[in-house]
Short mmCIF file of C-alpha atoms in Angstrom, two decimals:
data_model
loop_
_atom_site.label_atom_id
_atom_site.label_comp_id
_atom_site.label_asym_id
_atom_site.label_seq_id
_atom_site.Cartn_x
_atom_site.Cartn_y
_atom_site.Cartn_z
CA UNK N 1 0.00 0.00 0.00
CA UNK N 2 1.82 3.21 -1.27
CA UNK N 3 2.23 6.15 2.00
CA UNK N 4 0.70 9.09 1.17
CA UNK N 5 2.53 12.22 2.85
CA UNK N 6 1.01 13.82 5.14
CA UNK N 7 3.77 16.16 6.49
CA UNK N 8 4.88 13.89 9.08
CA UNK N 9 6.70 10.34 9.32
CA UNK N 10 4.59 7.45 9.28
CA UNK N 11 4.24 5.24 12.55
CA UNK N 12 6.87 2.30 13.55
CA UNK N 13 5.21 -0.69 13.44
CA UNK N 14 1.61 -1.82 14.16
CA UNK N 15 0.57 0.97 16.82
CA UNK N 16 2.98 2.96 17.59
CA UNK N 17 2.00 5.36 20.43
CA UNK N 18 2.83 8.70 20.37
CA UNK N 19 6.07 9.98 22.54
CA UNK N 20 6.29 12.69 24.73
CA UNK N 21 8.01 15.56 24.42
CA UNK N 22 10.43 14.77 27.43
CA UNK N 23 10.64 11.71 30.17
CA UNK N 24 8.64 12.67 33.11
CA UNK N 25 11.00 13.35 35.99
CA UNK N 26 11.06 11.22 38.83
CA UNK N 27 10.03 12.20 42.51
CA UNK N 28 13.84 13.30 43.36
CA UNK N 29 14.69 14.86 40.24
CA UNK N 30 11.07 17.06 40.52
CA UNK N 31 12.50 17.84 43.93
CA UNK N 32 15.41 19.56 42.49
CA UNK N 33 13.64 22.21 40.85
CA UNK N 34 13.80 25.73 41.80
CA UNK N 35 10.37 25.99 43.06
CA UNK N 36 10.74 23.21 44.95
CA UNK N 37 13.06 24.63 47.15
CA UNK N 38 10.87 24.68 50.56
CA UNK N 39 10.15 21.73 50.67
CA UNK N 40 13.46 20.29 50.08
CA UNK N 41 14.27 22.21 53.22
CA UNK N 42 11.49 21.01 54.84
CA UNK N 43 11.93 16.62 54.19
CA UNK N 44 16.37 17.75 55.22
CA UNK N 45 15.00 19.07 58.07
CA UNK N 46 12.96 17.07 59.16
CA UNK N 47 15.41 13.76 58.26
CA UNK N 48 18.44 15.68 60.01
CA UNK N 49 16.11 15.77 63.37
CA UNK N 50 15.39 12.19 63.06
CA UNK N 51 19.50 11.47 62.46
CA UNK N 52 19.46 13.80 66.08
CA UNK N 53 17.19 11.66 68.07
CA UNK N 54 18.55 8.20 66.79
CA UNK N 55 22.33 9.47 67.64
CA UNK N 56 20.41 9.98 71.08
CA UNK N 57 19.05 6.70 71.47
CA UNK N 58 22.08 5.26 70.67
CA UNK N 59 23.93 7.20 73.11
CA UNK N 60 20.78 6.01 76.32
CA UNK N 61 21.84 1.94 74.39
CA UNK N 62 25.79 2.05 74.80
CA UNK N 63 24.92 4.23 78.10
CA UNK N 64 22.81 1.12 79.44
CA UNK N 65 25.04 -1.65 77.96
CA UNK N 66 28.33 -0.49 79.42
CA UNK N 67 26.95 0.76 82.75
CA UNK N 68 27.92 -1.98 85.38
CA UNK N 69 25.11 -0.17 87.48
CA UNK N 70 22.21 -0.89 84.90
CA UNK N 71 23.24 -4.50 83.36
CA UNK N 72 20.27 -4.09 81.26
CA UNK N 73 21.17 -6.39 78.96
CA UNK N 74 21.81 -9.43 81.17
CA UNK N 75 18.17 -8.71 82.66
CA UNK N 76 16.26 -8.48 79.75
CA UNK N 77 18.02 -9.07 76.66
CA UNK N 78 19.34 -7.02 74.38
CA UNK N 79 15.89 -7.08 71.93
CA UNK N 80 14.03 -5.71 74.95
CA UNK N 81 17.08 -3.51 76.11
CA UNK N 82 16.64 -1.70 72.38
CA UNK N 83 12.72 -1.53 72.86
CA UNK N 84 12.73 0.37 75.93
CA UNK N 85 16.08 2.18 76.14
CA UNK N 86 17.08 2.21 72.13
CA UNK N 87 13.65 2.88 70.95
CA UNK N 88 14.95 6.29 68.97
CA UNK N 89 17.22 4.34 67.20
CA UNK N 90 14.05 3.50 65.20
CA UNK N 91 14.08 7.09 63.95
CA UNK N 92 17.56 6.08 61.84
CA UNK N 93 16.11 4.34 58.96
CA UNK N 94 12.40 6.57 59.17
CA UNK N 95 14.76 9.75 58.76
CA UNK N 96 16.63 7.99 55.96
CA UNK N 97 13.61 6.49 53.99
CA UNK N 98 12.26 10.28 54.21
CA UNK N 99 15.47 11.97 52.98
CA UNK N 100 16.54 9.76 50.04
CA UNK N 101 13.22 8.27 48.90
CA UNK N 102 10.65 10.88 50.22
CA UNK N 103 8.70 8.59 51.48
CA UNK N 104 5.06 9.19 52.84
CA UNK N 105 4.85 5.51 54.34
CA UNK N 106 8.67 6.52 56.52
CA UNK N 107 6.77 9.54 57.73
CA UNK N 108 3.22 8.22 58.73
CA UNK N 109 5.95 5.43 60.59
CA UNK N 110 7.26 8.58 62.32
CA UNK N 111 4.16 9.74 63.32
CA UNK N 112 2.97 5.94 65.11
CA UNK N 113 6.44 6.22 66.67
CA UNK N 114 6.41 9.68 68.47
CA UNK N 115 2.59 8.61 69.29
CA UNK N 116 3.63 5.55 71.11
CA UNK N 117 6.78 6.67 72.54
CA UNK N 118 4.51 9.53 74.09
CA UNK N 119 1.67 7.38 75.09
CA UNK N 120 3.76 4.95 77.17
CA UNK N 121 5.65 8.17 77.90
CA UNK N 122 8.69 7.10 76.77
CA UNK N 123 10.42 10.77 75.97
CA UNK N 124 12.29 13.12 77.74
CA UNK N 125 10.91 16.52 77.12
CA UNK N 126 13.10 17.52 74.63
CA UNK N 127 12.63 14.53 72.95
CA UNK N 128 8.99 15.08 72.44
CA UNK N 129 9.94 18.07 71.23
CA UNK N 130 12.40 17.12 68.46
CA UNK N 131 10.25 14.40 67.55
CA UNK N 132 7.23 16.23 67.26
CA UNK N 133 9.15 18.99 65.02
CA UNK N 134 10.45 15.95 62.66
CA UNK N 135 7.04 14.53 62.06
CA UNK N 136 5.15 17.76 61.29
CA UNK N 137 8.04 18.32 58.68
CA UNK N 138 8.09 15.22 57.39
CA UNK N 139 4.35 14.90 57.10
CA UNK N 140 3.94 18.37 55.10
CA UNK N 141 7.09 17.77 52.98
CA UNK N 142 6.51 14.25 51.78
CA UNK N 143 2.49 14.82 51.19
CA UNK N 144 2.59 18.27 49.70
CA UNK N 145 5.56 16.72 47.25
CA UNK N 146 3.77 14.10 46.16
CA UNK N 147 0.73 15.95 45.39
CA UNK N 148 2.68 18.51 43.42
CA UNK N 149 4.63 15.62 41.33
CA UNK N 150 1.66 14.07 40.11
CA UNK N 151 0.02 17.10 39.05
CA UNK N 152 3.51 17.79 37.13
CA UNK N 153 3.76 14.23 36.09
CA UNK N 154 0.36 14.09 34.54
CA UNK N 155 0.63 17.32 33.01
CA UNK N 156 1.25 17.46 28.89
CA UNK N 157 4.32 19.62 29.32
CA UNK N 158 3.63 20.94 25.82
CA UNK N 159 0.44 23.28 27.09
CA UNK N 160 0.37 22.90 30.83
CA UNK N 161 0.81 25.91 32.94
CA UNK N 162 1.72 23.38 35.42
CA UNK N 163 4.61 21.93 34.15
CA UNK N 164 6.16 25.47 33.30
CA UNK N 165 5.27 26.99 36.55
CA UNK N 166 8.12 24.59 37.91
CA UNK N 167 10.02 24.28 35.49
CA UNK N 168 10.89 28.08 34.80
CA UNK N 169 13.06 28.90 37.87
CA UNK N 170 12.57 32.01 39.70
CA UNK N 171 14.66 35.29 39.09
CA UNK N 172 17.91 34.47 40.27
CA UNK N 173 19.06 37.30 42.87
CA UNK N 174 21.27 39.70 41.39
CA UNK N 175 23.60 39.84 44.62
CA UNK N 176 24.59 37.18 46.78
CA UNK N 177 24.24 37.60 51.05
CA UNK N 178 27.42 38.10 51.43
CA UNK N 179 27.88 40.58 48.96
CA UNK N 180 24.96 42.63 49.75
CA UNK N 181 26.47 42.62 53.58
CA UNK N 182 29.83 44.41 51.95
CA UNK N 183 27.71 47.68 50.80
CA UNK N 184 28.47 50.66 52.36
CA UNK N 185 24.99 51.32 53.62
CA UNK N 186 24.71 47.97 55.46
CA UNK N 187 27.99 48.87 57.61
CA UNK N 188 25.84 49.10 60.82
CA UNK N 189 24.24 45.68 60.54
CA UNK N 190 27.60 43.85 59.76
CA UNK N 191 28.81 45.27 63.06
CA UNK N 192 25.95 43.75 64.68
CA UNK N 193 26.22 40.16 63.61
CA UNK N 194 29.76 40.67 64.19
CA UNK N 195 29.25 41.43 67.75
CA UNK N 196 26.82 39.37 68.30
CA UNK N 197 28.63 36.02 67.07
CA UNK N 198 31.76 36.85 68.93
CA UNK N 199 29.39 37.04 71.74
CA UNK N 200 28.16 33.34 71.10
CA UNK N 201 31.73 32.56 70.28
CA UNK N 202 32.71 33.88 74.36
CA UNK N 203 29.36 32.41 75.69
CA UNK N 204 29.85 28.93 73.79
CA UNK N 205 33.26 28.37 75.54
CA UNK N 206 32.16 29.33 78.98
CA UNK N 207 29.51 26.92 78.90
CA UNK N 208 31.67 24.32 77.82
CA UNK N 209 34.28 24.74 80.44
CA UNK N 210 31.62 25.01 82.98
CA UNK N 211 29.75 21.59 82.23
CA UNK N 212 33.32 20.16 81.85
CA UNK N 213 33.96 21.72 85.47
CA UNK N 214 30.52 19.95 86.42
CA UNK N 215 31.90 16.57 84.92
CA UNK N 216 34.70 17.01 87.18
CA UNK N 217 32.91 17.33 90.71
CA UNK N 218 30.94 14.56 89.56
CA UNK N 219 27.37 16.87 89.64
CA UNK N 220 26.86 15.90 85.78
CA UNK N 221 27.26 12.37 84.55
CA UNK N 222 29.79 11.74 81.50
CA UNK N 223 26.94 10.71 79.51
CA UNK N 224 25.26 14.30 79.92
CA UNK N 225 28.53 15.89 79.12
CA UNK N 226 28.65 14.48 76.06
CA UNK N 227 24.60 15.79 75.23
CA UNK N 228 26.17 19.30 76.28
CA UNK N 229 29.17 19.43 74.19
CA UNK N 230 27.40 17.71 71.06
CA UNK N 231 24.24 20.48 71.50
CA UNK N 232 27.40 22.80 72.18
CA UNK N 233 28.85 21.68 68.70
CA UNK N 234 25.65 22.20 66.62
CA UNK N 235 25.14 25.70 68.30
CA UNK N 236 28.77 26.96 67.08
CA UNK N 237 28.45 25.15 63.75
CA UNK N 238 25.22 27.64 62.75
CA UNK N 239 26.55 30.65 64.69
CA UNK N 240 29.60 30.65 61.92
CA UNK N 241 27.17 29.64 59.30
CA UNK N 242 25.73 33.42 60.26
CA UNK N 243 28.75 34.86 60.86
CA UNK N 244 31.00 34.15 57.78
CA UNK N 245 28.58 32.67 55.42
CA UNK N 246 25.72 34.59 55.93
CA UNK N 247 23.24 31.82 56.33
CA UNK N 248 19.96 32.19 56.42
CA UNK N 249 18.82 28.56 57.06
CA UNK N 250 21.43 28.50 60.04
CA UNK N 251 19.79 31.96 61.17
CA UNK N 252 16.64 29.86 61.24
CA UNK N 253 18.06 27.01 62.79
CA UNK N 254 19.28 29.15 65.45
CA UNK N 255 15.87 30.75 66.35
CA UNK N 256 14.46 27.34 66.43
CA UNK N 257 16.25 25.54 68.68
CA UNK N 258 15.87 28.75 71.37
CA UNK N 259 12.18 28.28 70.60
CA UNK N 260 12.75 24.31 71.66
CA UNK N 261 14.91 24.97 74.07
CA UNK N 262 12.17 27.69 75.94
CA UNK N 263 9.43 25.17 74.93
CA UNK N 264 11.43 22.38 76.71
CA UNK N 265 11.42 24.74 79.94
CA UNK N 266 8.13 25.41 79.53
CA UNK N 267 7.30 21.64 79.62
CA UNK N 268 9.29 20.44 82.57
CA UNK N 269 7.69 23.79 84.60
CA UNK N 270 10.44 25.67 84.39
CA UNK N 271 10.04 29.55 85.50
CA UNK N 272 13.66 30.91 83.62
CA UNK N 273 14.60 34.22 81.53
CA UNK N 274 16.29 33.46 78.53
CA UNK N 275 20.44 33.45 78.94
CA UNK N 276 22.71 35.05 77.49
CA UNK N 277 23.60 33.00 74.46
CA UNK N 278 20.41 32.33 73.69
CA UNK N 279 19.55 36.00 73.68
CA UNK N 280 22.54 36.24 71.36
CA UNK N 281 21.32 33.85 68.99
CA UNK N 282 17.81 35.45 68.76
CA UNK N 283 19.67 38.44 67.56
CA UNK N 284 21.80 36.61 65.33
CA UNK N 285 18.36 35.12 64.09
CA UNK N 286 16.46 38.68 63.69
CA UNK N 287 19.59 39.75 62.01
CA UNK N 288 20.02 36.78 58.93
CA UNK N 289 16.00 37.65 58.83
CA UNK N 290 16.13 41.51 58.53
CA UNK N 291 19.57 40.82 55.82
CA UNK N 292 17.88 38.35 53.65
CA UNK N 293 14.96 41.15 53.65
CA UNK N 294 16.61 44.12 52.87
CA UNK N 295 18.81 42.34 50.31
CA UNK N 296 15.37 41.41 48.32
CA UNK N 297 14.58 45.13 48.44
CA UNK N 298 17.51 45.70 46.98
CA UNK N 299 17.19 42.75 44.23
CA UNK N 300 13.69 44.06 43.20
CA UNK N 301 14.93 48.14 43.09
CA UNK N 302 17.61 46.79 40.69
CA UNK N 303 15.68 44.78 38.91
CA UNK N 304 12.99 47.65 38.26
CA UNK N 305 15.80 49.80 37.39
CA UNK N 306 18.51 47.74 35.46
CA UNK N 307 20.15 50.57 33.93
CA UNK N 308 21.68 51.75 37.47
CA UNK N 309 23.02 48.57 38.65
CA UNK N 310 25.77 46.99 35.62
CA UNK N 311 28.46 49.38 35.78
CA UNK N 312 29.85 50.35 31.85
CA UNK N 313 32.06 47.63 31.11
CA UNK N 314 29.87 44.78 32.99
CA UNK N 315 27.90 44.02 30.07
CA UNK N 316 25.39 40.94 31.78
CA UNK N 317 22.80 40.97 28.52
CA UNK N 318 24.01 43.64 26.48
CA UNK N 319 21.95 46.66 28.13
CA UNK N 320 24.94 48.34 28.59
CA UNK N 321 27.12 48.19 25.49
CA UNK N 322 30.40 47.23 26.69
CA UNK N 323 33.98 48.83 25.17
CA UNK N 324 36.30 47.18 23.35
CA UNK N 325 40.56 47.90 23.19
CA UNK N 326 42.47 47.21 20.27
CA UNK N 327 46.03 46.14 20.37
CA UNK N 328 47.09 49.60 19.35
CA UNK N 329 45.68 50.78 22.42
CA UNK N 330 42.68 52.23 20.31
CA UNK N 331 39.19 52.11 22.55
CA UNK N 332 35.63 52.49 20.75
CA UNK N 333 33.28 53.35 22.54
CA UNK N 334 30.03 52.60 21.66
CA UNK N 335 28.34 55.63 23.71
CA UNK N 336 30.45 57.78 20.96
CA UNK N 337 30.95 55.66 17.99
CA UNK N 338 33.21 55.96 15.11
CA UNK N 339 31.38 58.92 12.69
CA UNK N 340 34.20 59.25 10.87
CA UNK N 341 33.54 56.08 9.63
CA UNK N 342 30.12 55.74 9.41
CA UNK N 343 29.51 54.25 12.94
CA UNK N 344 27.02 56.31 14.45
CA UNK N 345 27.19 57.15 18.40
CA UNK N 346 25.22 54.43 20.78
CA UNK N 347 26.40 51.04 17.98
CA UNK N 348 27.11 48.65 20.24
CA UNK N 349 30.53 46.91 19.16
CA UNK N 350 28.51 43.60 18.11
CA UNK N 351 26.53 45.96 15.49
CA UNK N 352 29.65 47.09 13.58
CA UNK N 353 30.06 45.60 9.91
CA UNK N 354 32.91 42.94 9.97
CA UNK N 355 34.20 45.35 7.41
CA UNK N 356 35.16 47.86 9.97
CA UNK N 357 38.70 48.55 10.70
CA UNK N 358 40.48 50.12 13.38
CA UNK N 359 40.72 53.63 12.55
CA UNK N 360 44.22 53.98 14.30
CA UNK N 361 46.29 50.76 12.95
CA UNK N 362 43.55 49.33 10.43
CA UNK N 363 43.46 46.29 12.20
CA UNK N 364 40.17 43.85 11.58
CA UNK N 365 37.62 43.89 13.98
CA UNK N 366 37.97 40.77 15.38
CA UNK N 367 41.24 41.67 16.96
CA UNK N 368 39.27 43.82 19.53
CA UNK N 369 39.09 42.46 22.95
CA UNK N 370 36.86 43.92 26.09
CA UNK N 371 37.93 46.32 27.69
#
């Protein structure tokens, strides 16, 4: 049977079924698109809290196994010994299962397990805390991702608004943190996360010299030494995540584990002001909040205004026609041209004809470098 064209190919085979125009991504790889980003924060954050609490139970197992006091495991086995003393260490593979497969089933698991761990009041306060923080994470991350991948999975990513919504990243910013910080005009608030970190830096120590002093005079066991000092650890880790990198996630940390730390109190019926370091790190916290802020501001008054922000040479999509040098030492400029020449003031250099020469040395065009 002759083919008759019909301005496109004829099918392979019996039924051949039409292809897409790309592979539908997978649940990670729709993860990784720009507008995406919150929830990516959301299922790390929620996976690093689980890593926390099962580095915790771990820490109550090897506490109860090598305590001579406690022989846990020679009264009721090490299965039950896990069960009752371990029972965080559950939270390893939840918090993995959420992290690297986004898994709704790991974080409906976390859920049963802070439920029963706080029904047979198994937690410390801080525990139910952490724990509680981790599942509402985990829950909104994983759920709210899967709903958005299937709407961009079933999508034809030829017409659908939905698929280009994610796809099409957002404007980048035309400044990074730490760049913005170096203005001239934000001076003032670079000497206040200054001072404030080298405050946390001062405050960090003295606390860890003091629970090491503790240790000493035997008023705090080893075991709660080691809680300090790791807690200790993560604190410094974010406060230079502020101070030298500008952070703002580590901002956020910070103000949320003062916010655990006063909900903890708040639990256990403590009456307490807020310390020092902690007050520090709220204002470390306001601060990475009020930068990030100002430095959208400035993104969106440069972005309405492009013309004021590429200085003449910069050049980032050809708004500002950039100069170019000869080897001669000749410079056009394009904001006067060549008339002499018939180049006419305001040509960028691109828009010269490849038959213009250098009007110094005579020299081809294409010897001209930027300026």
């Amino acid at each position: 049977m002759d083919y008759e064209p019909t301005g496109s190919l004829p099918p392979e085979g019996p039924a051949a079924p039409k292809p897409r125009a790309r592979k539908a991504a997978t649940k990670k790889e729709f993860l990784q698109l720009p507008r995406n980003k919150g929830l990516k924060v959301c299922i790390l954050a929620s996976a690093i809290l689980c890593y926390v609490l099962a580095g915790l139970g771990t820490l109550v197992l090897v506490t109860a196994i090598l305590d001579p006091e406690v022989n846990a495991v020679a009264e009721i086995g090490i299965l039950l010994t896990i069960l009752i003393l371990g029972h965080l260490i559950f939270a390893l593979p939840l918090g993995l299962g959420i992290h690297l497969r986004q898994s709704r089933v790991c974080a409906v698991l976390l859920l049963l397990l802070a439920a029963l761990g706080i029904a047979l009041d198994r937690f410390l306060g801080f525990e139910i805390a952490l724990i509680s923080c981790a599942v509402v994470l985990a829950l909104y991350g994983t759920f709210l991702l899967e709903k958005r991948w299937r709407a961009y999975r079933d999508a034809e990513p030829w017409q659908s608004e939905v698929s280009r919504a994610y796809e099409e990243p957002d404007a980048e910013p035309t400044i990074s943190r730490k760049e913005f910080l170096e203005l001239p005009e934000n001076e003032k608030l670079k000497k206040r996360i200054h001072t404030n970190a080298n405050a946390c830096y001062v405050l960090l120590g003295v606390s860890a010299v003091f629970c090491a002093i503790l240790t000493a005079v035997e008023y705090l066991s080893v075991s709660d030494l080691v809680l300090e000092m790791i807690l200790l650890g993560v604190i410094l880790t974010l406060v230079v995540g502020v101070h030298k990198r500008q952070s703002l996630t580590c901002g956020v940390a910070l103000g949320v584990i003062v916010a655990l730390s006063a909900l903890l109190a708040l639990i256990e019926g403590e009456s307490r002001g807020l310390s020092l370091a902690e007050l520090a790190c709220i204002g470390l916290f306001a601060q990475s909040i009020q930068l990030e802020q100002q430095r959208k501001k400035y993104c969106q008054k440069q972005a309405q205004s492009p013309g004021a922000q590429p200085e003449p040479n910069s050049d980032p999509k050809g708004e500002t026609p950039m100069k170019y040098v000869c080897p001669c030492g000749y410079e056009y400029d394009p904001a006067v041209g060549d008339p002499d020449n018939g180049v006419a003031p305001g040509t960028p250099f691109e828009a010269i004809p490849d038959s213009w020469v250098c009007p110094v040395c005579g020299l081809g065009k294409g010897e001209f470098v930027p300026a």
